[in-house]
Tab-separated table of C-alpha atoms in Angstrom:
chain	number	residue	atom	x	y	z
L	78	MET	CA	-2.583	41.130	-18.049
L	79	LYS	CA	0.020	38.745	-16.023
L	80	THR	CA	3.090	39.758	-16.153
L	81	GLN	CA	6.234	36.960	-14.032
L	82	GLN	CA	8.910	37.988	-12.568
L	83	THR	CA	12.874	37.657	-14.245
L	84	ALA	CA	14.944	35.813	-13.490
L	85	GLU	CA	17.212	39.591	-13.136
L	86	GLY	CA	13.603	39.766	-10.556
L	87	VAL	CA	11.953	42.681	-13.642
L	88	ALA	CA	8.360	42.213	-14.159
L	89	ARG	CA	6.999	41.508	-17.590
L	90	PRO	CA	4.618	40.147	-19.611
L	91	ALA	CA	3.579	36.878	-19.298
L	92	GLY	CA	4.525	34.528	-22.411
L	93	ARG	CA	7.745	36.695	-23.149
L	94	PRO	CA	11.605	35.276	-22.243
L	95	ARG	CA	11.375	34.649	-19.185
L	96	SER	CA	15.305	36.334	-19.042
L	97	GLU	CA	16.647	38.829	-22.523
L	98	LYS	CA	20.302	37.134	-21.092
L	99	ALA	CA	18.787	33.251	-21.560
L	100	ASP	CA	18.430	34.614	-24.630
L	101	ARG	CA	20.420	36.022	-25.873
L	102	SER	CA	23.987	32.765	-24.269
L	103	ILE	CA	20.668	29.954	-26.608
L	104	ILE	CA	20.391	32.989	-30.678
L	105	GLU	CA	24.992	33.600	-29.746
L	106	ALA	CA	25.162	29.597	-29.208
L	107	THR	CA	23.396	29.319	-32.168
L	108	LEU	CA	25.410	30.853	-33.887
L	109	GLU	CA	28.358	29.793	-32.856
L	110	LEU	CA	26.906	25.933	-33.673
L	111	LEU	CA	26.797	26.594	-37.671
L	112	GLY	CA	29.758	29.252	-37.454
L	113	GLU	CA	31.681	25.271	-36.624
L	114	GLY	CA	29.870	23.850	-39.732
L	115	ILE	CA	26.869	21.972	-38.013
L	116	GLY	CA	23.804	22.463	-40.773
L	117	VAL	CA	20.061	23.027	-40.058
L	118	SER	CA	20.148	19.328	-40.424
L	119	GLU	CA	22.792	17.635	-37.423
L	120	LEU	CA	21.757	20.553	-35.413
L	121	SER	CA	19.572	19.929	-31.897
L	122	ILE	CA	18.259	21.776	-29.892
L	123	GLU	CA	20.011	19.353	-26.873
L	124	SER	CA	24.030	21.212	-29.076
L	125	ILE	CA	22.173	23.848	-28.325
L	126	ALA	CA	20.916	23.608	-25.009
L	127	GLY	CA	24.145	22.485	-23.868
L	128	ARG	CA	26.078	25.026	-25.380
L	129	ALA	CA	24.440	28.315	-23.941
L	130	GLY	CA	23.958	27.126	-20.322
L	131	VAL	CA	20.592	26.115	-20.055
L	132	GLY	CA	18.385	23.651	-20.349
L	133	LYS	CA	15.887	22.749	-23.023
L	134	THR	CA	12.379	23.841	-21.602
L	135	THR	CA	13.846	27.416	-21.775
L	136	ILE	CA	14.815	26.623	-25.938
L	137	TYR	CA	11.286	25.689	-25.950
L	138	ARG	CA	10.045	28.254	-23.887
L	139	ARG	CA	11.092	30.449	-26.665
L	140	TRP	CA	10.977	28.778	-30.115
L	141	SER	CA	8.207	26.430	-30.539
L	142	ASN	CA	10.759	24.671	-33.570
L	143	LYS	CA	14.334	24.645	-34.765
L	144	GLU	CA	13.897	26.398	-37.630
L	145	ASP	CA	12.051	29.331	-35.738
L	146	LEU	CA	15.520	29.656	-33.116
L	147	VAL	CA	17.961	29.277	-36.945
L	148	VAL	CA	15.410	32.246	-38.138
L	149	ASP	CA	15.930	34.620	-35.988
L	150	ALA	CA	19.711	34.007	-34.960
L	151	LEU	CA	20.101	34.431	-38.993
L	152	ALA	CA	18.404	37.827	-38.483
L	153	THR	CA	20.221	38.986	-35.915
L	154	LEU	CA	22.933	38.887	-38.047
L	155	LYS	CA	21.380	40.788	-41.605
L	156	PRO	CA	19.583	43.476	-39.121
L	157	PRO	CA	17.392	46.294	-40.302
L	158	ILE	CA	19.832	48.986	-43.188
L	159	PRO	CA	18.337	53.244	-41.573
L	160	LEU	CA	19.404	54.842	-44.486
L	161	PRO	CA	19.442	59.430	-43.269
L	162	GLN	CA	17.294	61.216	-44.211
L	163	GLY	CA	17.281	63.995	-46.851
L	164	GLY	CA	20.224	62.213	-48.819
L	165	THR	CA	19.773	62.163	-52.451
L	166	VAL	CA	18.860	58.960	-53.631
L	167	ARG	CA	22.628	57.982	-54.487
L	168	ASP	CA	24.506	58.894	-52.141
L	169	ASP	CA	21.476	56.352	-50.016
L	170	LEU	CA	22.072	53.286	-52.142
L	171	VAL	CA	25.396	54.297	-51.743
L	172	THR	CA	24.864	53.060	-48.132
L	173	TYR	CA	23.091	50.345	-48.587
L	174	LEU	CA	25.495	47.986	-50.543
L	175	ARG	CA	28.330	49.107	-48.604
L	176	VAL	CA	26.411	47.822	-46.048
L	177	ILE	CA	25.812	44.247	-48.504
L	178	GLN	CA	30.302	45.193	-48.281
L	179	GLU	CA	30.541	44.787	-44.937
L	180	GLU	CA	28.923	41.761	-43.609
L	181	SER	CA	29.803	39.805	-47.278
L	182	ARG	CA	33.472	40.709	-45.805
L	183	HIS	CA	32.196	39.299	-42.615
L	184	HIS	CA	34.289	35.807	-42.436
L	185	ARG	CA	31.756	35.102	-40.286
L	186	THR	CA	29.157	35.678	-40.448
L	187	ARG	CA	29.798	34.308	-44.094
L	188	CYS	CA	30.704	31.117	-43.292
L	189	ILE	CA	27.417	31.328	-41.185
L	190	MET	CA	25.367	31.760	-44.221
L	191	ASN	CA	26.017	29.292	-46.350
L	192	ILE	CA	25.722	26.906	-44.034
L	193	ALA	CA	22.581	27.497	-42.953
L	194	MET	CA	21.088	28.913	-47.089
L	195	SER	CA	22.871	25.319	-47.953
L	196	ASP	CA	20.028	23.352	-45.635
L	197	SER	CA	17.532	25.668	-46.933
L	198	GLU	CA	16.810	22.675	-50.455
L	199	ARG	CA	15.704	21.165	-46.799
L	200	HIS	CA	13.664	23.239	-45.143
L	201	PRO	CA	12.528	25.214	-46.791
L	202	ARG	CA	10.812	27.173	-43.818
L	203	LEU	CA	13.338	28.458	-42.897
L	204	ALA	CA	14.080	30.511	-45.652
L	205	GLU	CA	10.781	31.614	-46.501
L	206	ARG	CA	11.094	32.867	-42.989
L	207	PHE	CA	14.254	34.528	-44.046
L	208	ARG	CA	13.612	36.498	-46.587
L	209	GLU	CA	10.485	38.125	-44.581
L	210	LEU	CA	11.902	38.234	-40.997
L	211	ALA	CA	15.732	39.408	-42.365
L	212	VAL	CA	14.881	40.690	-46.097
L	213	GLU	CA	12.043	42.082	-46.993
L	214	PRO	CA	12.415	45.053	-44.297
L	215	ARG	CA	15.530	46.075	-46.386
L	216	ARG	CA	13.849	45.504	-49.159
L	217	ALA	CA	11.546	48.468	-48.771
L	218	VAL	CA	13.453	50.679	-47.030
L	219	VAL	CA	15.501	49.933	-50.881
L	220	ALA	CA	11.726	50.399	-53.005
L	221	ALA	CA	11.458	53.978	-50.193
L	222	VAL	CA	14.531	55.904	-52.224
L	223	LEU	CA	14.083	54.605	-55.263
L	224	ARG	CA	10.320	55.323	-55.095
L	225	ARG	CA	11.250	58.913	-52.994
L	226	GLY	CA	13.705	59.315	-56.060
L	227	MET	CA	10.922	58.349	-58.611
L	228	GLU	CA	8.848	61.403	-56.693
L	229	THR	CA	11.569	63.720	-56.996
L	230	GLY	CA	12.663	63.416	-60.670
L	231	GLU	CA	15.809	61.362	-59.620
L	232	LEU	CA	14.426	58.699	-61.484
L	233	ARG	CA	12.820	57.500	-64.657
L	234	ALA	CA	8.880	57.676	-63.250
L	235	ASP	CA	8.132	54.281	-64.633
L	236	LEU	CA	11.151	52.894	-63.307
L	237	ASP	CA	10.861	49.474	-61.684
L	238	VAL	CA	11.677	48.987	-58.262
L	239	ASP	CA	12.120	44.860	-57.773
L	240	MET	CA	14.222	45.098	-61.215
L	241	ALA	CA	16.179	48.283	-59.931
L	242	LEU	CA	16.531	46.672	-56.374
L	243	ALA	CA	17.147	43.238	-58.027
L	244	LEU	CA	20.474	44.754	-60.175
L	245	LEU	CA	21.755	46.467	-56.943
L	246	SER	CA	21.766	43.827	-55.454
L	247	GLY	CA	22.712	41.376	-57.275
L	248	ALA	CA	25.433	42.865	-58.561
L	249	MET	CA	26.632	43.660	-54.618
L	250	ILE	CA	26.427	39.859	-54.497
L	251	TRP	CA	27.426	39.194	-57.522
L	252	SER	CA	30.829	41.228	-57.475
L	253	THR	CA	31.617	40.149	-54.230
L	254	LYS	CA	31.366	35.664	-54.751
L	255	TRP	CA	32.807	36.076	-58.496
L	256	SER	CA	34.932	38.183	-59.822
L	257	HIS	CA	38.789	38.586	-59.101
L	258	SER	CA	38.798	40.450	-56.765
L	259	GLY	CA	35.720	41.828	-55.894
L	260	ASP	CA	36.559	41.664	-51.856
L	261	HIS	CA	38.855	44.000	-52.229
L	262	GLN	CA	37.487	47.272	-54.537
L	263	ALA	CA	36.802	49.853	-51.760
L	264	ASP	CA	34.443	51.721	-54.450
L	265	LEU	CA	32.503	48.343	-55.849
L	266	PRO	CA	29.349	50.321	-53.872
L	267	GLU	CA	29.439	53.895	-56.395
L	268	ARG	CA	30.575	51.333	-59.525
L	269	ILE	CA	27.460	49.484	-59.065
L	270	VAL	CA	25.239	52.503	-58.543
L	271	ASP	CA	26.476	54.233	-60.843
L	272	GLU	CA	25.899	52.467	-63.413
L	273	ALA	CA	22.766	51.778	-62.575
L	274	LEU	CA	21.228	54.683	-62.410
L	275	LYS	CA	22.790	55.429	-66.106
L	276	GLY	CA	19.892	53.745	-66.674
L	277	PHE	CA	17.264	54.931	-63.356
L	278	ARG	CA	17.762	58.815	-64.769
L	279	PRO	CA	15.069	60.172	-66.564
L	280	ARG	CA	16.606	60.595	-70.424
L	281	PRO	CA	15.488	62.658	-72.730
L	282	SER	CA	14.085	60.747	-75.909
L	283	THR	CA	15.705	57.218	-76.512
L	284	PRO	CA	17.115	56.645	-79.922
L	285	GLU	CA	16.819	53.471	-82.149
L	286	PRO	CA	18.970	50.662	-81.535
Q	27	MET	CA	53.991	10.074	-76.607
Q	28	LYS	CA	53.706	7.205	-74.902
Q	29	THR	CA	50.298	5.684	-75.363
Q	30	GLN	CA	48.648	3.176	-72.710
Q	31	GLN	CA	45.473	0.897	-73.246
Q	32	THR	CA	42.389	1.755	-71.627
Q	33	ALA	CA	39.707	-0.257	-71.110
Q	34	GLU	CA	37.296	0.401	-74.037
Q	35	GLY	CA	40.556	-0.344	-76.001
Q	36	VAL	CA	41.536	3.319	-77.256
Q	37	ALA	CA	44.993	4.101	-77.795
Q	38	ARG	CA	45.495	6.973	-75.085
Q	39	PRO	CA	48.438	9.501	-74.311
Q	40	ALA	CA	50.073	8.246	-71.231
Q	41	GLY	CA	48.843	9.916	-67.858
Q	42	ARG	CA	45.375	10.427	-69.619
Q	43	PRO	CA	42.258	9.319	-67.432
Q	44	ARG	CA	42.233	4.494	-67.689
Q	45	SER	CA	38.959	5.058	-68.403
Q	46	GLU	CA	36.017	7.009	-69.625
Q	47	LYS	CA	33.431	5.628	-67.552
Q	48	ALA	CA	35.136	4.989	-64.157
Q	49	ASP	CA	34.903	8.731	-64.297
Q	50	ARG	CA	31.699	9.719	-65.156
Q	51	SER	CA	31.003	6.952	-62.301
Q	52	ILE	CA	33.742	8.966	-59.894
Q	53	ILE	CA	32.006	11.920	-60.771
Q	54	GLU	CA	28.973	10.701	-60.646
Q	55	ALA	CA	29.271	9.108	-57.135
Q	56	THR	CA	30.504	12.835	-55.989
Q	57	LEU	CA	27.467	14.931	-57.304
Q	58	GLU	CA	25.393	12.463	-55.477
Q	59	LEU	CA	27.223	13.021	-51.723
Q	60	LEU	CA	26.829	16.132	-52.399
Q	61	GLY	CA	23.593	16.098	-53.184
Q	62	GLU	CA	22.675	14.017	-49.839
Q	63	GLY	CA	24.231	16.499	-47.532
Q	64	ILE	CA	27.141	16.344	-47.176
Q	65	GLY	CA	29.869	18.456	-47.035
Q	66	VAL	CA	33.460	19.128	-48.952
Q	67	SER	CA	35.058	18.245	-44.915
Q	68	GLU	CA	32.932	15.235	-44.245
Q	69	LEU	CA	33.143	14.686	-48.093
Q	70	SER	CA	36.132	11.648	-48.208
Q	71	ILE	CA	37.904	9.170	-51.529
Q	72	GLU	CA	37.117	6.549	-49.908
Q	73	SER	CA	33.473	6.582	-49.666
Q	74	ILE	CA	33.470	7.845	-52.982
Q	75	ALA	CA	35.024	4.974	-54.040
Q	76	GLY	CA	32.692	2.476	-52.493
Q	77	ARG	CA	29.591	4.775	-54.328
Q	78	ALA	CA	31.647	4.614	-57.860
Q	79	GLY	CA	32.167	1.675	-57.217
Q	80	VAL	CA	35.879	1.627	-58.381
Q	81	GLY	CA	38.961	1.656	-56.004
Q	82	LYS	CA	40.587	4.440	-54.295
Q	83	THR	CA	43.891	4.405	-56.392
Q	84	THR	CA	41.648	4.898	-59.116
Q	85	ILE	CA	40.831	8.662	-58.168
Q	86	TYR	CA	44.302	9.698	-56.667
Q	87	ARG	CA	45.857	8.796	-60.494
Q	88	ARG	CA	43.206	10.932	-62.314
Q	89	TRP	CA	43.081	13.962	-59.391
Q	90	SER	CA	45.031	14.538	-56.740
Q	91	ASN	CA	43.363	15.842	-54.418
Q	92	LYS	CA	39.394	16.113	-53.465
Q	93	GLU	CA	38.974	19.590	-54.179
Q	94	ASP	CA	40.133	19.205	-57.401
Q	95	LEU	CA	37.633	16.503	-57.717
Q	96	VAL	CA	34.245	18.518	-56.668
Q	97	VAL	CA	35.887	21.122	-58.814
Q	98	ASP	CA	35.610	18.657	-61.525
Q	99	ALA	CA	32.355	17.402	-59.929
Q	100	LEU	CA	30.783	21.210	-59.990
Q	101	ALA	CA	32.415	21.710	-63.713
Q	102	THR	CA	28.954	19.212	-65.033
Q	103	LEU	CA	26.951	20.517	-63.600
Q	104	LYS	CA	27.592	25.018	-65.369
Q	105	PRO	CA	28.536	23.498	-68.290
Q	106	PRO	CA	29.649	26.288	-71.495
Q	107	ILE	CA	26.339	28.597	-72.558
Q	108	PRO	CA	26.052	28.092	-76.189
Q	109	LEU	CA	25.254	31.916	-77.792
Q	110	PRO	CA	23.602	32.267	-81.488
Q	111	GLN	CA	25.532	33.498	-83.777
Q	112	GLY	CA	24.372	36.976	-85.381
Q	113	GLY	CA	21.188	36.969	-82.696
Q	114	THR	CA	20.663	41.100	-81.227
Q	115	VAL	CA	22.127	41.385	-77.914
Q	116	ARG	CA	19.322	41.427	-76.374
Q	117	ASP	CA	18.994	38.039	-77.239
Q	118	ASP	CA	21.945	36.966	-76.844
Q	119	LEU	CA	21.380	38.689	-73.062
Q	120	VAL	CA	17.827	37.198	-72.482
Q	121	THR	CA	19.435	33.322	-73.518
Q	122	TYR	CA	22.539	33.902	-71.692
Q	123	LEU	CA	20.038	34.624	-68.224
Q	124	ARG	CA	17.152	32.091	-68.695
Q	125	VAL	CA	20.344	29.184	-68.622
Q	126	ILE	CA	20.696	30.969	-64.988
Q	127	GLN	CA	16.995	30.775	-64.955
Q	128	GLU	CA	16.979	27.192	-66.425
Q	129	GLU	CA	19.456	25.812	-63.618
Q	130	SER	CA	18.262	27.937	-59.638
Q	131	ARG	CA	14.857	26.096	-60.866
Q	132	HIS	CA	16.867	22.594	-61.450
Q	133	HIS	CA	16.673	21.149	-57.668
Q	134	ARG	CA	19.554	19.120	-57.593
Q	135	THR	CA	21.903	21.796	-58.989
Q	136	ARG	CA	21.341	23.858	-56.077
Q	137	CYS	CA	21.096	21.574	-53.563
Q	138	ILE	CA	24.271	20.583	-54.891
Q	139	MET	CA	25.989	23.793	-55.176
Q	140	ASN	CA	24.724	25.077	-52.306
Q	141	ILE	CA	26.624	22.391	-49.983
Q	142	ALA	CA	30.054	22.365	-52.120
Q	143	MET	CA	29.770	27.047	-51.290
Q	144	SER	CA	29.072	26.656	-47.586
Q	145	ASP	CA	32.678	24.802	-46.866
Q	146	SER	CA	33.912	27.489	-49.376
Q	147	GLU	CA	35.469	29.565	-46.360
Q	148	ARG	CA	37.481	26.363	-45.402
Q	149	HIS	CA	37.985	25.525	-49.144
Q	150	PRO	CA	39.198	29.240	-50.610
Q	151	ARG	CA	40.553	27.063	-53.625
Q	152	LEU	CA	37.890	25.433	-54.925
Q	153	ALA	CA	36.135	28.204	-54.847
Q	154	GLU	CA	38.567	29.915	-56.709
Q	155	ARG	CA	39.236	27.076	-58.991
Q	156	PHE	CA	35.979	26.625	-59.458
Q	157	ARG	CA	35.626	30.523	-60.642
Q	158	GLU	CA	38.479	29.517	-63.239
Q	159	LEU	CA	36.691	27.198	-64.257
Q	160	ALA	CA	33.135	27.778	-64.897
Q	161	VAL	CA	32.342	30.830	-63.380
Q	162	GLU	CA	35.547	32.610	-65.844
Q	163	PRO	CA	34.712	30.269	-69.234
Q	164	ARG	CA	30.879	32.162	-68.812
Q	165	ARG	CA	31.803	36.011	-67.704
Q	166	ALA	CA	33.662	36.111	-70.767
Q	167	VAL	CA	30.928	34.938	-73.327
Q	168	VAL	CA	28.506	37.762	-72.260
Q	169	ALA	CA	31.388	40.462	-72.019
Q	170	ALA	CA	32.558	39.783	-75.855
Q	171	VAL	CA	27.980	39.719	-77.105
Q	172	LEU	CA	28.780	43.755	-74.750
Q	173	ARG	CA	31.430	44.283	-76.435
Q	174	ARG	CA	30.566	43.313	-80.295
Q	175	GLY	CA	27.349	45.630	-78.451
Q	176	MET	CA	29.410	48.333	-77.770
Q	177	GLU	CA	31.681	48.079	-81.517
Q	178	THR	CA	27.754	47.618	-83.093
Q	179	GLY	CA	26.216	51.144	-81.467
Q	180	GLU	CA	23.689	48.819	-79.621
Q	181	LEU	CA	26.060	49.411	-76.863
Q	182	ARG	CA	27.413	53.015	-75.432
Q	183	ALA	CA	30.869	52.653	-75.934
Q	184	ASP	CA	31.678	53.531	-72.808
Q	185	LEU	CA	29.870	51.098	-70.855
Q	186	ASP	CA	31.520	49.282	-68.270
Q	187	VAL	CA	31.770	45.759	-68.513
Q	188	ASP	CA	32.436	43.584	-65.352
Q	189	MET	CA	29.676	45.622	-63.853
Q	190	ALA	CA	26.980	45.018	-67.197
Q	191	LEU	CA	28.549	41.492	-66.274
Q	192	ALA	CA	27.011	41.685	-62.617
Q	193	LEU	CA	24.242	43.681	-63.322
Q	194	LEU	CA	22.533	41.105	-65.367
Q	195	SER	CA	23.799	37.646	-63.600
Q	196	GLY	CA	23.287	39.119	-59.748
Q	197	ALA	CA	19.214	41.062	-61.050
Q	198	MET	CA	18.556	36.750	-61.991
Q	199	ILE	CA	20.495	35.208	-58.766
Q	200	TRP	CA	18.881	37.434	-56.301
Q	201	SER	CA	15.560	36.862	-58.112
Q	202	THR	CA	16.094	33.725	-58.024
Q	203	LYS	CA	17.045	33.311	-54.609
Q	204	TRP	CA	14.929	36.022	-52.883
Q	205	SER	CA	12.017	37.169	-54.849
Q	206	HIS	CA	8.419	36.193	-54.115
Q	207	SER	CA	8.273	34.387	-57.121
Q	208	GLY	CA	10.722	34.562	-58.473
Q	209	ASP	CA	11.182	31.331	-59.515
Q	210	HIS	CA	7.758	30.975	-61.224
Q	211	GLN	CA	8.178	34.146	-63.194
Q	212	ALA	CA	8.621	33.185	-66.808
Q	213	ASP	CA	10.075	36.435	-68.390
Q	214	LEU	CA	12.129	36.848	-65.496
Q	215	PRO	CA	15.102	37.682	-68.124
Q	216	GLU	CA	13.800	39.709	-70.668
Q	217	ARG	CA	12.441	41.828	-67.594
Q	218	ILE	CA	15.694	41.792	-66.169
Q	219	VAL	CA	17.705	42.386	-69.809
Q	220	ASP	CA	15.645	45.108	-70.871
Q	221	GLU	CA	15.925	47.591	-67.533
Q	222	ALA	CA	19.030	46.385	-67.466
Q	223	LEU	CA	19.347	47.511	-71.816
Q	224	LYS	CA	18.005	51.343	-70.073
Q	225	GLY	CA	20.916	52.217	-68.636
Q	226	PHE	CA	22.836	50.255	-71.485
Q	227	ARG	CA	21.979	51.391	-74.371
Q	228	PRO	CA	23.119	54.663	-76.009
Q	229	ARG	CA	21.972	58.650	-75.153
Q	230	PRO	CA	21.964	61.261	-76.261
Q	231	SER	CA	22.143	63.365	-74.066
Q	232	THR	CA	22.241	63.012	-69.961
Q	233	PRO	CA	19.912	65.682	-67.483
Q	234	GLU	CA	20.892	67.115	-64.790
Q	235	PRO	CA	19.986	64.740	-62.073
C-alpha cells in the first residue's frame, strides 16, 4: 500500500485525508456557516475554505462535492448511540429517547439541522445520504433492542419493529417540537416509553373492542 | 359599530381587511417567496408587497409585523381537520393520519414549512403562534376523539392523551421523513393506528414483564 506523509509526519494510506486537523477545521467551518443560517444552496466550497483557513483543493481532495461534505458535517452532530448491554428493554429505550431529547435541547444542533434540512427538497441526495450515515445506524441499534425484547419475552413476539421505532422516535421529536413544555419535561423519555410499552408488551388475551 | 366600504362594495367592520382579494394575494405572495427558498429572516414586507402587487401600507394595515403574516400564511397550509361524527375511534385516527400523510407528500407545502421552520430558532414567536393557530386546534380535535373512545370503552380509561397524540402524530411524521419508503406506503396510517391501538385499547390483565 502506498503511503504519504501528512502535515503531522504520520504515514497514512494514499488517498486518505492528508491532515485530520484540516478535516476537523473544514467540518467545523461547514457547521459554523450552516449555524449562521446559510442554507446548503448558498453554501460554497470557497466560503468553507475561507472559514477553515485551507485551500479549496484541500477540501476537494477529501470531498468531491458540497453535499457529501455537509452530510459528513451533520453526521458529527448525530453520533451513534451506545447502549449499555444487559439492561432491560425499557432502560435501553429510555436511554435512546434521552439522547434524542438532549440533542433537541441543544440550540446549535437544532439550528444547523433545521437549516440543512430546509434545503433537503432541493438536495434529495443529501437527505438520503444523511439517512444512511446517521439515521439508519441508530435505527439498527434500537431495532436490535426491540428484537432482543421479543426474544426474551419482554415484548410481544409479533411486534411491528418498524412501527414501534416510528412511534417511539416520532413521539419524542413531536413532543419536543410541538408540546407546550416538551423541552422542560425531564421525564418525557420515561412517559413515552411507558405509554408505548403498554402496547409492546405481551398481553394474555384481547377483549373485544 | 363603524363600517367601511371594501373594494367589492361590501360593508365590513372598521379595522377588518379592506379587501379579501388583496389579503389572498398577500398570503399567496408570502407562500411563493418562502417556497422559493427565501427564509423568514431574508423575507421583507417590501418583497411581499411587490410580489402581491399591493402597497406596503396595505400589508401593514392588516399585519403589524412579518412574523404574524408568515404565521397566517402557514396556517392556510394546515387547515382544521374535519372528522366525521359517529365513526369508530380507529376510523377517525386513520383519517387524521391520512391528512398528515397527504400534506407531507405535497412538495410545495413541505418546502414552505421547512423553510419557515428552519428560521424558527431566530423567530421563536413565529413557531409559538403557529402552534397556537394551526397545531393546537388539530390536537384538540384528535384529543376529543381519544377522550370519546375512553368514555365509550373503546380505549383504556387511563390513557395518557398527550402521549397518545405524540405517539400517533410523531410516528406519521417520522415515518414519512426517515423511513425507506414512507412516502409510498399507502397503508401507513392504518399500520400506525393499529400498532398504537394495541396499547390504547383496554386490557383485561397485565402479565409480569
